[in-house]
Amino acid sequence: MPMRSGRAPVPLRGAREARDAVTLARLLRGTITPLRGDEVLALLEPHRPRLVPKPVNPLAAMLGQPQGRLLEALLRPTAPIILDVLLPRLRDHLIDRVVHNKGTAEDGLPGALEVATALRALVALLRGAGRGAVLSVVSAIEADARADADRLVRGEAPGATAEDDPAGVTAGAMDGLAHALLRFEARRLMLETLGATVALRDVVYQSRRLTRHALRRAAEAMDGFGADRGIKALHASLATLASVDGLLVVAMRNLDDQEEHREEANAFVEPADRKAMNDCLSAAWRLSDTLFDLVGKAANGGDLDELLFEALLRQLRSLHQFCTDLDHAGRPAVLDTLERRLAERSRALAGIAGERLVGILLARPADPAKARRLLARGQSLAQLLYDMGQDGDELEALALRLVIARDALNHAAA
């Protein structure tokens, strides 16, 4: 729950009213009887303002009347309580939960969508009276969505500066963007429940805009390491692929957007959603080339810091996981090609590493330090193949050479 400085947590408003409103909407949907009227009056009694006279059940003298007339008679004395107390409190409750993201540990509290459904049902029963409460919730959600998207697209993340983060990606930034997109999903469901079609279109637009921004940031981070293989660019690339689950959420949302808003492409204009995805996948392809270039040199005996070597392998592993886990009907075909390419080149690297390790062991004069370094790198490559599900002949051949090399080095040291 959000905290104000120096103060206790701000409580969630309208919790009791939300629970009672859901019950009231259920009661009014059922068969109206005098007994049902007593239940409604008893439910509303704690919310009755002091100056409002205690309503009397009018249904006892209306036996045999149509349901419509019974409902109208029951609403006549209870409408002031619903309009003046319940609906404003439901408005505050929904704004606290959806816009201010407040929560509570209170048991039995209905979900926000249940409360929104009850709010809309009560307004409909009152023939539009109290619609201002619905409009207030809709306006608050729409304004919050627009402000959220503007802030995130401008890159206003705590602690992130252009100097420290040249690629615009800090650790956890992709996860943060994915979480923001999930909040947009909650807003969309709420607006659909409230029947706010115009506001829903605006929120959908802001969500698509944020999704494209997240994919562009991921592409910039991956391309940044290909262009500048420095530590800052490596950090940005690592941070993006370390948040592979967040990147998957963003990609899935983009593919959903492409299905929901099919736009015709032509020779001059490519749909924005598709372009953002294609640019990100192209950057992933180029990053894989860079990673295999560096890892290949290291596996062949080149000088490379061991921590950097492990970081490069982590990126290859994350790229492969992204390709395999992105399960969607609109999955681009290039993902299948990239997945196969990552597996094939990793298997080829394993063969190179095994042959090079044997060559170092047979060389004269012997170089035990270099052999041990290649042994460690070979073990890391074997783990990479295993994580990729490539447990075929290449992994077995590499594992056999690693066992032989380890025994030979231990025997030489004895």
mmCIF file of C-alpha atoms in Angstrom:
data_model
loop_
_atom_site.group_PDB
_atom_site.id
_atom_site.type_symbol
_atom_site.label_atom_id
_atom_site.label_comp_id
_atom_site.label_asym_id
_atom_site.label_seq_id
_atom_site.Cartn_x
_atom_site.Cartn_y
_atom_site.Cartn_z
ATOM 1 C CA MET A 1 0.000 0.000 0.000
ATOM 2 C CA PRO A 2 1.392 3.476 -0.864
ATOM 3 C CA MET A 3 2.890 5.386 2.066
ATOM 4 C CA ARG A 4 2.838 9.113 2.712
ATOM 5 C CA SER A 5 6.007 10.433 4.308
ATOM 6 C CA GLY A 6 5.701 10.427 8.085
ATOM 7 C CA ARG A 7 2.120 9.091 8.015
ATOM 8 C CA ALA A 8 0.336 5.784 8.362
ATOM 9 C CA PRO A 9 -0.701 3.876 5.234
ATOM 10 C CA VAL A 10 -3.642 5.451 3.431
ATOM 11 C CA PRO A 11 -6.615 3.065 3.750
ATOM 12 C CA LEU A 12 -8.590 1.844 0.776
ATOM 13 C CA ARG A 13 -11.805 3.814 0.529
ATOM 14 C CA GLY A 14 -15.257 2.296 0.189
ATOM 15 C CA ALA A 15 -14.363 -1.323 1.032
ATOM 16 C CA ARG A 16 -17.636 -1.970 2.889
ATOM 17 C CA GLU A 17 -19.703 -0.153 0.274
ATOM 18 C CA ALA A 18 -18.050 -2.209 -2.493
ATOM 19 C CA ARG A 19 -18.952 -5.454 -0.791
ATOM 20 C CA ASP A 20 -22.530 -4.357 -0.105
ATOM 21 C CA ALA A 21 -22.984 -2.981 -3.633
ATOM 22 C CA VAL A 22 -22.064 -6.334 -5.168
ATOM 23 C CA THR A 23 -24.598 -8.030 -2.883
ATOM 24 C CA LEU A 24 -27.231 -5.372 -3.670
ATOM 25 C CA ALA A 25 -26.814 -5.801 -7.430
ATOM 26 C CA ARG A 26 -27.237 -9.551 -7.019
ATOM 27 C CA LEU A 27 -30.392 -9.107 -4.931
ATOM 28 C CA LEU A 28 -31.950 -6.712 -7.417
ATOM 29 C CA ARG A 29 -31.226 -9.071 -10.324
ATOM 30 C CA GLY A 30 -33.221 -11.866 -8.712
ATOM 31 C CA THR A 31 -36.956 -12.322 -8.211
ATOM 32 C CA ILE A 32 -38.356 -9.374 -6.269
ATOM 33 C CA THR A 33 -40.488 -10.448 -3.300
ATOM 34 C CA PRO A 34 -41.439 -8.779 0.009
ATOM 35 C CA LEU A 35 -38.797 -10.910 1.718
ATOM 36 C CA ARG A 36 -36.222 -9.782 -0.860
ATOM 37 C CA GLY A 37 -37.294 -6.190 -0.146
ATOM 38 C CA ASP A 38 -36.544 -6.683 3.565
ATOM 39 C CA GLU A 39 -33.072 -7.978 2.678
ATOM 40 C CA VAL A 40 -32.378 -4.922 0.493
ATOM 41 C CA LEU A 41 -33.526 -2.485 3.180
ATOM 42 C CA ALA A 42 -31.462 -4.249 5.855
ATOM 43 C CA LEU A 43 -28.398 -4.165 3.597
ATOM 44 C CA LEU A 44 -28.745 -0.420 2.956
ATOM 45 C CA GLU A 45 -29.615 0.586 6.520
ATOM 46 C CA PRO A 46 -25.961 1.036 7.690
ATOM 47 C CA HIS A 47 -25.395 3.424 4.762
ATOM 48 C CA ARG A 48 -28.520 5.554 5.309
ATOM 49 C CA PRO A 49 -27.665 9.192 6.120
ATOM 50 C CA ARG A 50 -29.142 10.573 9.344
ATOM 51 C CA LEU A 51 -31.441 13.042 7.630
ATOM 52 C CA VAL A 52 -32.913 10.432 5.289
ATOM 53 C CA PRO A 53 -36.045 8.835 6.801
ATOM 54 C CA LYS A 54 -35.881 5.106 7.355
ATOM 55 C CA PRO A 55 -37.572 3.532 4.319
ATOM 56 C CA VAL A 56 -40.509 1.204 4.714
ATOM 57 C CA ASN A 57 -40.866 -1.927 2.611
ATOM 58 C CA PRO A 58 -43.586 -1.097 0.075
ATOM 59 C CA LEU A 59 -43.873 -4.607 -1.337
ATOM 60 C CA ALA A 60 -46.082 -6.145 1.349
ATOM 61 C CA ALA A 61 -49.147 -4.492 -0.168
ATOM 62 C CA MET A 62 -48.217 -5.305 -3.775
ATOM 63 C CA LEU A 63 -48.571 -9.077 -3.930
ATOM 64 C CA GLY A 64 -49.269 -10.324 -7.446
ATOM 65 C CA GLN A 65 -47.894 -7.211 -9.164
ATOM 66 C CA PRO A 66 -45.465 -7.573 -12.139
ATOM 67 C CA GLN A 67 -41.758 -7.762 -11.367
ATOM 68 C CA GLY A 68 -41.079 -4.432 -13.075
ATOM 69 C CA ARG A 69 -43.507 -2.575 -10.817
ATOM 70 C CA LEU A 70 -42.159 -4.338 -7.713
ATOM 71 C CA LEU A 71 -38.588 -3.360 -8.617
ATOM 72 C CA GLU A 72 -39.618 0.232 -9.294
ATOM 73 C CA ALA A 73 -41.446 0.424 -5.977
ATOM 74 C CA LEU A 74 -38.432 -0.944 -4.112
ATOM 75 C CA LEU A 75 -36.024 1.463 -5.802
ATOM 76 C CA ARG A 76 -38.132 4.526 -5.064
ATOM 77 C CA PRO A 77 -37.300 4.705 -1.290
ATOM 78 C CA THR A 78 -33.805 3.262 -1.658
ATOM 79 C CA ALA A 79 -32.566 5.353 -4.592
ATOM 80 C CA PRO A 80 -31.418 8.308 -2.425
ATOM 81 C CA ILE A 81 -29.159 6.004 -0.405
ATOM 82 C CA ILE A 82 -27.725 4.383 -3.556
ATOM 83 C CA LEU A 83 -27.201 7.716 -5.321
ATOM 84 C CA ASP A 84 -25.855 9.766 -2.431
ATOM 85 C CA VAL A 85 -23.806 7.153 -0.576
ATOM 86 C CA LEU A 86 -23.090 3.928 -2.458
ATOM 87 C CA LEU A 87 -22.239 5.228 -5.925
ATOM 88 C CA PRO A 88 -19.790 7.973 -4.772
ATOM 89 C CA ARG A 89 -18.047 5.473 -2.510
ATOM 90 C CA LEU A 90 -17.851 2.925 -5.329
ATOM 91 C CA ARG A 91 -16.289 5.639 -7.491
ATOM 92 C CA ASP A 92 -13.632 6.356 -4.840
ATOM 93 C CA HIS A 93 -13.040 2.639 -4.288
ATOM 94 C CA LEU A 94 -12.411 1.878 -7.952
ATOM 95 C CA ILE A 95 -10.147 4.899 -8.418
ATOM 96 C CA ASP A 96 -8.096 3.826 -5.396
ATOM 97 C CA ARG A 97 -7.689 0.292 -6.705
ATOM 98 C CA VAL A 98 -7.225 0.867 -10.430
ATOM 99 C CA VAL A 99 -5.573 4.291 -10.573
ATOM 100 C CA HIS A 100 -3.742 4.575 -7.246
ATOM 101 C CA ASN A 101 -3.014 0.829 -7.129
ATOM 102 C CA LYS A 102 -4.003 0.485 -3.480
ATOM 103 C CA GLY A 103 -4.672 -2.876 -1.925
ATOM 104 C CA THR A 104 -5.966 -4.322 1.305
ATOM 105 C CA ALA A 105 -5.563 -7.495 3.305
ATOM 106 C CA GLU A 106 -9.282 -7.501 4.118
ATOM 107 C CA ASP A 107 -10.907 -10.884 3.535
ATOM 108 C CA GLY A 108 -13.951 -11.234 1.329
ATOM 109 C CA LEU A 109 -13.404 -8.053 -0.645
ATOM 110 C CA PRO A 110 -14.797 -8.492 -4.183
ATOM 111 C CA GLY A 111 -12.559 -8.002 -7.191
ATOM 112 C CA ALA A 112 -12.390 -4.635 -8.909
ATOM 113 C CA LEU A 113 -14.207 -6.003 -11.965
ATOM 114 C CA GLU A 114 -17.041 -7.282 -9.739
ATOM 115 C CA VAL A 115 -17.367 -3.851 -8.191
ATOM 116 C CA ALA A 116 -17.338 -2.189 -11.626
ATOM 117 C CA THR A 117 -20.032 -4.604 -12.833
ATOM 118 C CA ALA A 118 -22.162 -3.757 -9.784
ATOM 119 C CA LEU A 119 -21.649 -0.018 -10.349
ATOM 120 C CA ARG A 120 -22.769 -0.251 -13.950
ATOM 121 C CA ALA A 121 -25.751 -2.465 -13.038
ATOM 122 C CA LEU A 122 -26.960 -0.060 -10.328
ATOM 123 C CA VAL A 123 -26.729 2.919 -12.681
ATOM 124 C CA ALA A 124 -28.698 0.966 -15.289
ATOM 125 C CA LEU A 125 -31.373 0.063 -12.715
ATOM 126 C CA LEU A 126 -31.643 3.757 -11.802
ATOM 127 C CA ARG A 127 -32.108 4.528 -15.517
ATOM 128 C CA GLY A 128 -28.866 6.453 -15.833
ATOM 129 C CA ALA A 129 -29.053 8.332 -12.547
ATOM 130 C CA GLY A 130 -25.606 8.417 -10.944
ATOM 131 C CA ARG A 131 -23.832 8.040 -14.267
ATOM 132 C CA GLY A 132 -21.435 10.743 -13.094
ATOM 133 C CA ALA A 133 -19.778 8.170 -10.828
ATOM 134 C CA VAL A 134 -19.057 5.932 -13.824
ATOM 135 C CA LEU A 135 -17.755 8.864 -15.862
ATOM 136 C CA SER A 136 -15.464 9.909 -13.002
ATOM 137 C CA VAL A 137 -13.906 6.445 -12.841
ATOM 138 C CA VAL A 138 -13.524 6.315 -16.624
ATOM 139 C CA SER A 139 -11.917 9.771 -16.770
ATOM 140 C CA ALA A 140 -9.500 8.929 -13.954
ATOM 141 C CA ILE A 141 -8.437 5.684 -15.642
ATOM 142 C CA GLU A 142 -8.001 7.363 -19.028
ATOM 143 C CA ALA A 143 -5.952 10.245 -17.604
ATOM 144 C CA ASP A 144 -3.801 7.862 -15.560
ATOM 145 C CA ALA A 145 -3.134 5.670 -18.609
ATOM 146 C CA ARG A 146 -2.107 8.649 -20.725
ATOM 147 C CA ALA A 147 0.173 10.050 -18.003
ATOM 148 C CA ASP A 148 1.699 6.614 -17.392
ATOM 149 C CA ALA A 149 2.459 6.100 -21.075
ATOM 150 C CA ASP A 150 3.915 9.608 -21.450
ATOM 151 C CA ARG A 151 6.175 9.131 -18.448
ATOM 152 C CA LEU A 152 7.460 5.743 -19.564
ATOM 153 C CA VAL A 153 7.968 6.732 -23.199
ATOM 154 C CA ARG A 154 9.984 9.754 -22.055
ATOM 155 C CA GLY A 155 12.099 7.334 -20.032
ATOM 156 C CA GLU A 156 11.412 8.900 -16.644
ATOM 157 C CA ALA A 157 12.646 5.958 -14.602
ATOM 158 C CA PRO A 158 14.058 6.546 -11.090
ATOM 159 C CA GLY A 159 17.829 6.594 -11.068
ATOM 160 C CA ALA A 160 18.295 6.400 -14.852
ATOM 161 C CA THR A 161 20.418 9.042 -16.562
ATOM 162 C CA ALA A 162 21.686 9.368 -20.099
ATOM 163 C CA GLU A 163 25.294 9.389 -18.881
ATOM 164 C CA ASP A 164 25.004 6.209 -16.805
ATOM 165 C CA ASP A 165 22.660 4.434 -19.192
ATOM 166 C CA PRO A 166 23.510 5.345 -22.797
ATOM 167 C CA ALA A 167 21.244 2.725 -24.321
ATOM 168 C CA GLY A 168 18.294 3.755 -22.166
ATOM 169 C CA VAL A 169 18.025 0.371 -20.446
ATOM 170 C CA THR A 170 18.726 -0.149 -16.758
ATOM 171 C CA ALA A 171 18.604 -3.433 -14.903
ATOM 172 C CA GLY A 172 14.976 -4.427 -14.556
ATOM 173 C CA ALA A 173 13.753 -1.753 -16.983
ATOM 174 C CA MET A 174 12.216 -4.315 -19.340
ATOM 175 C CA ASP A 175 10.477 -6.008 -16.431
ATOM 176 C CA GLY A 176 9.151 -2.600 -15.391
ATOM 177 C CA LEU A 177 7.764 -1.949 -18.858
ATOM 178 C CA ALA A 178 6.178 -5.407 -18.924
ATOM 179 C CA HIS A 179 4.553 -4.731 -15.551
ATOM 180 C CA ALA A 180 3.240 -1.414 -16.880
ATOM 181 C CA LEU A 181 1.713 -3.227 -19.862
ATOM 182 C CA LEU A 182 -0.042 -5.632 -17.506
ATOM 183 C CA ARG A 183 -1.520 -2.617 -15.721
ATOM 184 C CA PHE A 184 -2.800 -1.424 -19.093
ATOM 185 C CA GLU A 185 -4.496 -4.804 -19.484
ATOM 186 C CA ALA A 186 -6.256 -4.228 -16.146
ATOM 187 C CA ARG A 187 -7.379 -0.786 -17.335
ATOM 188 C CA ARG A 188 -8.723 -2.244 -20.574
ATOM 189 C CA LEU A 189 -10.756 -4.866 -18.713
ATOM 190 C CA MET A 190 -12.150 -2.208 -16.376
ATOM 191 C CA LEU A 191 -13.203 0.094 -19.212
ATOM 192 C CA GLU A 192 -14.782 -2.817 -21.095
ATOM 193 C CA THR A 193 -16.758 -3.679 -17.953
ATOM 194 C CA LEU A 194 -17.900 -0.078 -17.560
ATOM 195 C CA GLY A 195 -18.859 0.116 -21.244
ATOM 196 C CA ALA A 196 -16.565 3.086 -21.942
ATOM 197 C CA THR A 197 -15.795 2.458 -25.619
ATOM 198 C CA VAL A 198 -14.281 5.875 -26.406
ATOM 199 C CA ALA A 199 -11.912 5.806 -23.421
ATOM 200 C CA LEU A 200 -11.093 2.187 -24.209
ATOM 201 C CA ARG A 201 -9.835 3.144 -27.675
ATOM 202 C CA ASP A 202 -7.537 5.767 -26.170
ATOM 203 C CA VAL A 203 -6.142 3.339 -23.569
ATOM 204 C CA VAL A 204 -5.567 0.710 -26.276
ATOM 205 C CA TYR A 205 -3.674 3.309 -28.301
ATOM 206 C CA GLN A 206 -1.496 4.213 -25.292
ATOM 207 C CA SER A 207 -0.810 0.521 -24.641
ATOM 208 C CA ARG A 208 0.272 -0.044 -28.254
ATOM 209 C CA ARG A 209 2.450 3.042 -28.080
ATOM 210 C CA LEU A 210 4.155 1.769 -24.921
ATOM 211 C CA THR A 211 4.643 -1.707 -26.431
ATOM 212 C CA ARG A 212 6.379 -0.259 -29.485
ATOM 213 C CA HIS A 213 8.556 1.890 -27.223
ATOM 214 C CA ALA A 214 9.613 -1.164 -25.190
ATOM 215 C CA LEU A 215 10.571 -3.085 -28.334
ATOM 216 C CA ARG A 216 12.552 -0.103 -29.636
ATOM 217 C CA ARG A 217 14.466 0.109 -26.361
ATOM 218 C CA ALA A 218 15.256 -3.583 -26.502
ATOM 219 C CA ALA A 219 16.467 -3.213 -30.104
ATOM 220 C CA GLU A 220 18.628 -0.205 -29.197
ATOM 221 C CA ALA A 221 20.220 -2.100 -26.313
ATOM 222 C CA MET A 222 21.018 -5.151 -28.440
ATOM 223 C CA ASP A 223 22.329 -3.073 -31.335
ATOM 224 C CA GLY A 224 24.369 -0.975 -28.925
ATOM 225 C CA PHE A 225 26.599 -3.883 -27.978
ATOM 226 C CA GLY A 226 27.178 -4.761 -31.618
ATOM 227 C CA ALA A 227 28.307 -1.225 -32.393
ATOM 228 C CA ASP A 228 30.243 -0.561 -29.190
ATOM 229 C CA ARG A 229 31.529 -3.612 -27.348
ATOM 230 C CA GLY A 230 32.272 -1.613 -24.222
ATOM 231 C CA ILE A 231 31.185 -2.346 -20.675
ATOM 232 C CA LYS A 232 28.233 0.093 -20.681
ATOM 233 C CA ALA A 233 26.818 -1.337 -23.895
ATOM 234 C CA LEU A 234 27.330 -4.861 -22.553
ATOM 235 C CA HIS A 235 25.473 -3.919 -19.378
ATOM 236 C CA ALA A 236 22.517 -2.567 -21.374
ATOM 237 C CA SER A 237 22.361 -5.700 -23.512
ATOM 238 C CA LEU A 238 22.671 -7.974 -20.495
ATOM 239 C CA ALA A 239 19.947 -6.079 -18.627
ATOM 240 C CA THR A 240 17.553 -6.461 -21.535
ATOM 241 C CA LEU A 241 18.099 -10.181 -22.080
ATOM 242 C CA ALA A 242 18.266 -10.905 -18.355
ATOM 243 C CA SER A 243 14.638 -9.720 -18.277
ATOM 244 C CA VAL A 244 13.666 -12.296 -20.890
ATOM 245 C CA ASP A 245 10.295 -12.902 -19.206
ATOM 246 C CA GLY A 246 9.515 -9.202 -19.425
ATOM 247 C CA LEU A 247 10.597 -9.136 -23.055
ATOM 248 C CA LEU A 248 8.275 -12.069 -23.735
ATOM 249 C CA VAL A 249 5.340 -10.173 -22.201
ATOM 250 C CA VAL A 250 6.093 -7.172 -24.415
ATOM 251 C CA ALA A 251 6.420 -9.314 -27.542
ATOM 252 C CA MET A 252 3.178 -11.191 -26.816
ATOM 253 C CA ARG A 253 1.337 -7.903 -26.342
ATOM 254 C CA ASN A 254 2.714 -6.640 -29.664
ATOM 255 C CA LEU A 255 1.598 -9.771 -31.501
ATOM 256 C CA ASP A 256 -1.856 -9.455 -29.916
ATOM 257 C CA ASP A 257 -1.991 -5.840 -31.099
ATOM 258 C CA GLN A 258 -1.098 -6.908 -34.618
ATOM 259 C CA GLU A 259 -3.980 -9.390 -34.614
ATOM 260 C CA GLU A 260 -6.500 -6.989 -33.072
ATOM 261 C CA HIS A 261 -5.589 -4.055 -35.324
ATOM 262 C CA ARG A 262 -4.735 -5.516 -38.698
ATOM 263 C CA GLU A 263 -3.245 -2.786 -40.883
ATOM 264 C CA GLU A 264 -2.564 -3.149 -44.563
ATOM 265 C CA ALA A 265 1.096 -2.897 -45.484
ATOM 266 C CA ASN A 266 2.292 -1.556 -48.822
ATOM 267 C CA ALA A 267 5.545 -0.829 -50.582
ATOM 268 C CA PHE A 268 5.924 2.522 -48.816
ATOM 269 C CA VAL A 269 4.502 2.081 -45.309
ATOM 270 C CA GLU A 270 4.959 -0.775 -42.857
ATOM 271 C CA PRO A 271 2.458 -0.980 -39.944
ATOM 272 C CA ALA A 272 4.031 0.497 -36.815
ATOM 273 C CA ASP A 273 3.396 -2.535 -34.594
ATOM 274 C CA ARG A 274 4.913 -4.929 -37.119
ATOM 275 C CA LYS A 275 7.882 -2.627 -37.741
ATOM 276 C CA ALA A 276 8.699 -2.465 -34.020
ATOM 277 C CA MET A 277 8.707 -6.268 -33.788
ATOM 278 C CA ASN A 278 10.746 -6.733 -36.970
ATOM 279 C CA ASP A 279 13.323 -4.164 -35.847
ATOM 280 C CA CYS A 280 13.686 -5.936 -32.498
ATOM 281 C CA LEU A 281 14.131 -9.340 -34.142
ATOM 282 C CA SER A 282 16.669 -7.900 -36.603
ATOM 283 C CA ALA A 283 18.623 -6.488 -33.660
ATOM 284 C CA ALA A 284 18.506 -9.910 -31.956
ATOM 285 C CA TRP A 285 19.875 -11.507 -35.121
ATOM 286 C CA ARG A 286 22.741 -9.002 -35.330
ATOM 287 C CA LEU A 287 23.475 -9.458 -31.627
ATOM 288 C CA SER A 288 23.743 -13.211 -32.116
ATOM 289 C CA ASP A 289 26.372 -12.631 -34.831
ATOM 290 C CA THR A 290 28.393 -10.476 -32.445
ATOM 291 C CA LEU A 291 28.073 -12.970 -29.604
ATOM 292 C CA PHE A 292 29.115 -15.949 -31.711
ATOM 293 C CA ASP A 293 32.069 -13.990 -33.068
ATOM 294 C CA LEU A 294 33.358 -13.242 -29.549
ATOM 295 C CA VAL A 295 32.519 -16.637 -28.081
ATOM 296 C CA GLY A 296 34.042 -18.415 -31.078
ATOM 297 C CA LYS A 297 37.359 -16.606 -30.611
ATOM 298 C CA ALA A 298 37.324 -17.404 -26.892
ATOM 299 C CA ALA A 299 36.488 -21.083 -27.490
ATOM 300 C CA ASN A 300 39.400 -21.247 -29.937
ATOM 301 C CA GLY A 301 41.832 -20.066 -27.270
ATOM 302 C CA GLY A 302 41.570 -16.302 -27.618
ATOM 303 C CA ASP A 303 42.112 -13.973 -24.678
ATOM 304 C CA LEU A 304 38.832 -13.048 -22.996
ATOM 305 C CA ASP A 305 37.917 -12.359 -19.404
ATOM 306 C CA GLU A 306 36.109 -15.361 -17.915
ATOM 307 C CA LEU A 307 33.287 -13.247 -16.472
ATOM 308 C CA LEU A 308 32.753 -11.644 -19.870
ATOM 309 C CA PHE A 309 32.732 -15.076 -21.520
ATOM 310 C CA GLU A 310 30.007 -16.256 -19.122
ATOM 311 C CA ALA A 311 28.043 -13.061 -19.748
ATOM 312 C CA LEU A 312 28.116 -13.689 -23.500
ATOM 313 C CA LEU A 313 26.868 -17.237 -23.020
ATOM 314 C CA ARG A 314 24.032 -15.982 -20.813
ATOM 315 C CA GLN A 315 22.914 -13.722 -23.630
ATOM 316 C CA LEU A 316 22.932 -16.599 -26.123
ATOM 317 C CA ARG A 317 20.923 -18.689 -23.669
ATOM 318 C CA SER A 318 18.395 -15.880 -23.159
ATOM 319 C CA LEU A 319 18.050 -15.306 -26.913
ATOM 320 C CA HIS A 320 17.313 -18.982 -27.415
ATOM 321 C CA GLN A 321 14.782 -18.971 -24.558
ATOM 322 C CA PHE A 322 13.052 -15.953 -26.095
ATOM 323 C CA CYS A 323 12.747 -17.770 -29.426
ATOM 324 C CA THR A 324 11.453 -21.009 -27.923
ATOM 325 C CA ASP A 325 9.039 -19.508 -25.361
ATOM 326 C CA LEU A 326 7.321 -16.995 -27.650
ATOM 327 C CA ASP A 327 4.305 -19.170 -28.403
ATOM 328 C CA HIS A 328 1.720 -17.203 -30.362
ATOM 329 C CA ALA A 329 -0.471 -17.781 -33.394
ATOM 330 C CA GLY A 330 1.122 -14.749 -35.062
ATOM 331 C CA ARG A 331 4.687 -15.826 -34.264
ATOM 332 C CA PRO A 332 7.047 -14.463 -36.977
ATOM 333 C CA ALA A 333 8.764 -17.129 -39.066
ATOM 334 C CA VAL A 334 12.142 -15.496 -38.472
ATOM 335 C CA LEU A 335 11.981 -16.693 -34.857
ATOM 336 C CA ASP A 336 12.092 -20.317 -36.014
ATOM 337 C CA THR A 337 15.060 -19.518 -38.247
ATOM 338 C CA LEU A 338 16.877 -17.704 -35.438
ATOM 339 C CA GLU A 339 16.166 -20.549 -33.011
ATOM 340 C CA ARG A 340 17.667 -23.118 -35.417
ATOM 341 C CA ARG A 341 20.629 -20.857 -36.129
ATOM 342 C CA LEU A 342 21.397 -20.401 -32.429
ATOM 343 C CA ALA A 343 21.325 -24.158 -31.895
ATOM 344 C CA GLU A 344 23.421 -24.962 -34.986
ATOM 345 C CA ARG A 345 26.111 -22.397 -34.263
ATOM 346 C CA SER A 346 26.257 -23.432 -30.603
ATOM 347 C CA ARG A 347 26.808 -27.038 -31.650
ATOM 348 C CA ALA A 348 29.539 -25.899 -34.055
ATOM 349 C CA LEU A 349 31.191 -23.935 -31.226
ATOM 350 C CA ALA A 350 31.156 -27.039 -29.062
ATOM 351 C CA GLY A 351 33.014 -28.953 -31.777
ATOM 352 C CA ILE A 352 35.596 -26.172 -32.143
ATOM 353 C CA ALA A 353 36.120 -25.974 -28.387
ATOM 354 C CA GLY A 354 36.593 -29.743 -28.072
ATOM 355 C CA GLU A 355 39.083 -29.926 -30.933
ATOM 356 C CA ARG A 356 41.031 -26.943 -29.664
ATOM 357 C CA LEU A 357 41.194 -28.425 -26.173
ATOM 358 C CA VAL A 358 42.615 -31.696 -27.520
ATOM 359 C CA GLY A 359 45.090 -29.746 -29.648
ATOM 360 C CA ILE A 360 46.365 -27.816 -26.622
ATOM 361 C CA LEU A 361 46.781 -31.031 -24.627
ATOM 362 C CA LEU A 362 48.824 -32.665 -27.416
ATOM 363 C CA ALA A 363 50.963 -29.589 -28.094
ATOM 364 C CA ARG A 364 54.605 -29.492 -27.052
ATOM 365 C CA PRO A 365 55.650 -27.732 -24.937
ATOM 366 C CA ALA A 366 52.518 -28.221 -22.827
ATOM 367 C CA ASP A 367 50.542 -25.215 -21.608
ATOM 368 C CA PRO A 368 48.482 -26.447 -18.599
ATOM 369 C CA ALA A 369 47.138 -22.958 -17.757
ATOM 370 C CA LYS A 370 45.678 -22.491 -21.225
ATOM 371 C CA ALA A 371 44.329 -26.037 -21.216
ATOM 372 C CA ARG A 372 42.529 -25.441 -17.920
ATOM 373 C CA ARG A 373 41.063 -22.186 -19.260
ATOM 374 C CA LEU A 374 39.767 -23.987 -22.351
ATOM 375 C CA LEU A 375 38.467 -26.810 -20.160
ATOM 376 C CA ALA A 376 36.377 -24.350 -18.142
ATOM 377 C CA ARG A 377 35.051 -22.721 -21.297
ATOM 378 C CA GLY A 378 34.219 -26.113 -22.759
ATOM 379 C CA GLN A 379 32.236 -26.977 -19.640
ATOM 380 C CA SER A 380 30.291 -23.723 -19.983
ATOM 381 C CA LEU A 381 29.558 -24.482 -23.648
ATOM 382 C CA ALA A 382 28.379 -27.970 -22.701
ATOM 383 C CA GLN A 383 25.978 -26.423 -20.179
ATOM 384 C CA LEU A 384 24.750 -24.017 -22.876
ATOM 385 C CA LEU A 385 23.974 -26.924 -25.216
ATOM 386 C CA TYR A 386 22.180 -28.749 -22.430
ATOM 387 C CA ASP A 387 20.093 -25.665 -21.569
ATOM 388 C CA MET A 388 19.157 -25.331 -25.242
ATOM 389 C CA GLY A 389 18.001 -28.938 -25.330
ATOM 390 C CA GLN A 390 20.827 -29.903 -27.699
ATOM 391 C CA ASP A 391 21.773 -33.196 -26.033
ATOM 392 C CA GLY A 392 22.810 -35.010 -29.197
ATOM 393 C CA ASP A 393 26.104 -36.239 -30.612
ATOM 394 C CA GLU A 394 27.870 -32.869 -30.340
ATOM 395 C CA LEU A 395 27.222 -32.636 -26.597
ATOM 396 C CA GLU A 396 28.327 -36.237 -26.038
ATOM 397 C CA ALA A 397 31.518 -35.690 -28.045
ATOM 398 C CA LEU A 398 32.344 -32.525 -26.128
ATOM 399 C CA ALA A 399 31.580 -34.174 -22.774
ATOM 400 C CA LEU A 400 33.931 -37.090 -23.625
ATOM 401 C CA ARG A 401 36.746 -34.705 -24.539
ATOM 402 C CA LEU A 402 36.177 -32.725 -21.349
ATOM 403 C CA VAL A 403 36.452 -35.874 -19.244
ATOM 404 C CA ILE A 404 39.646 -36.936 -21.024
ATOM 405 C CA ALA A 405 41.139 -33.440 -20.685
ATOM 406 C CA ARG A 406 40.318 -33.223 -16.974
ATOM 407 C CA ASP A 407 41.875 -36.628 -16.302
ATOM 408 C CA ALA A 408 44.991 -35.721 -18.293
ATOM 409 C CA LEU A 409 45.445 -32.423 -16.444
ATOM 410 C CA ASN A 410 44.923 -34.086 -13.058
ATOM 411 C CA HIS A 411 47.441 -36.811 -13.966
ATOM 412 C CA ALA A 412 50.006 -34.214 -15.103
ATOM 413 C CA ALA A 413 49.588 -32.259 -11.888
ATOM 414 C CA ALA A 414 49.957 -35.360 -9.697
#
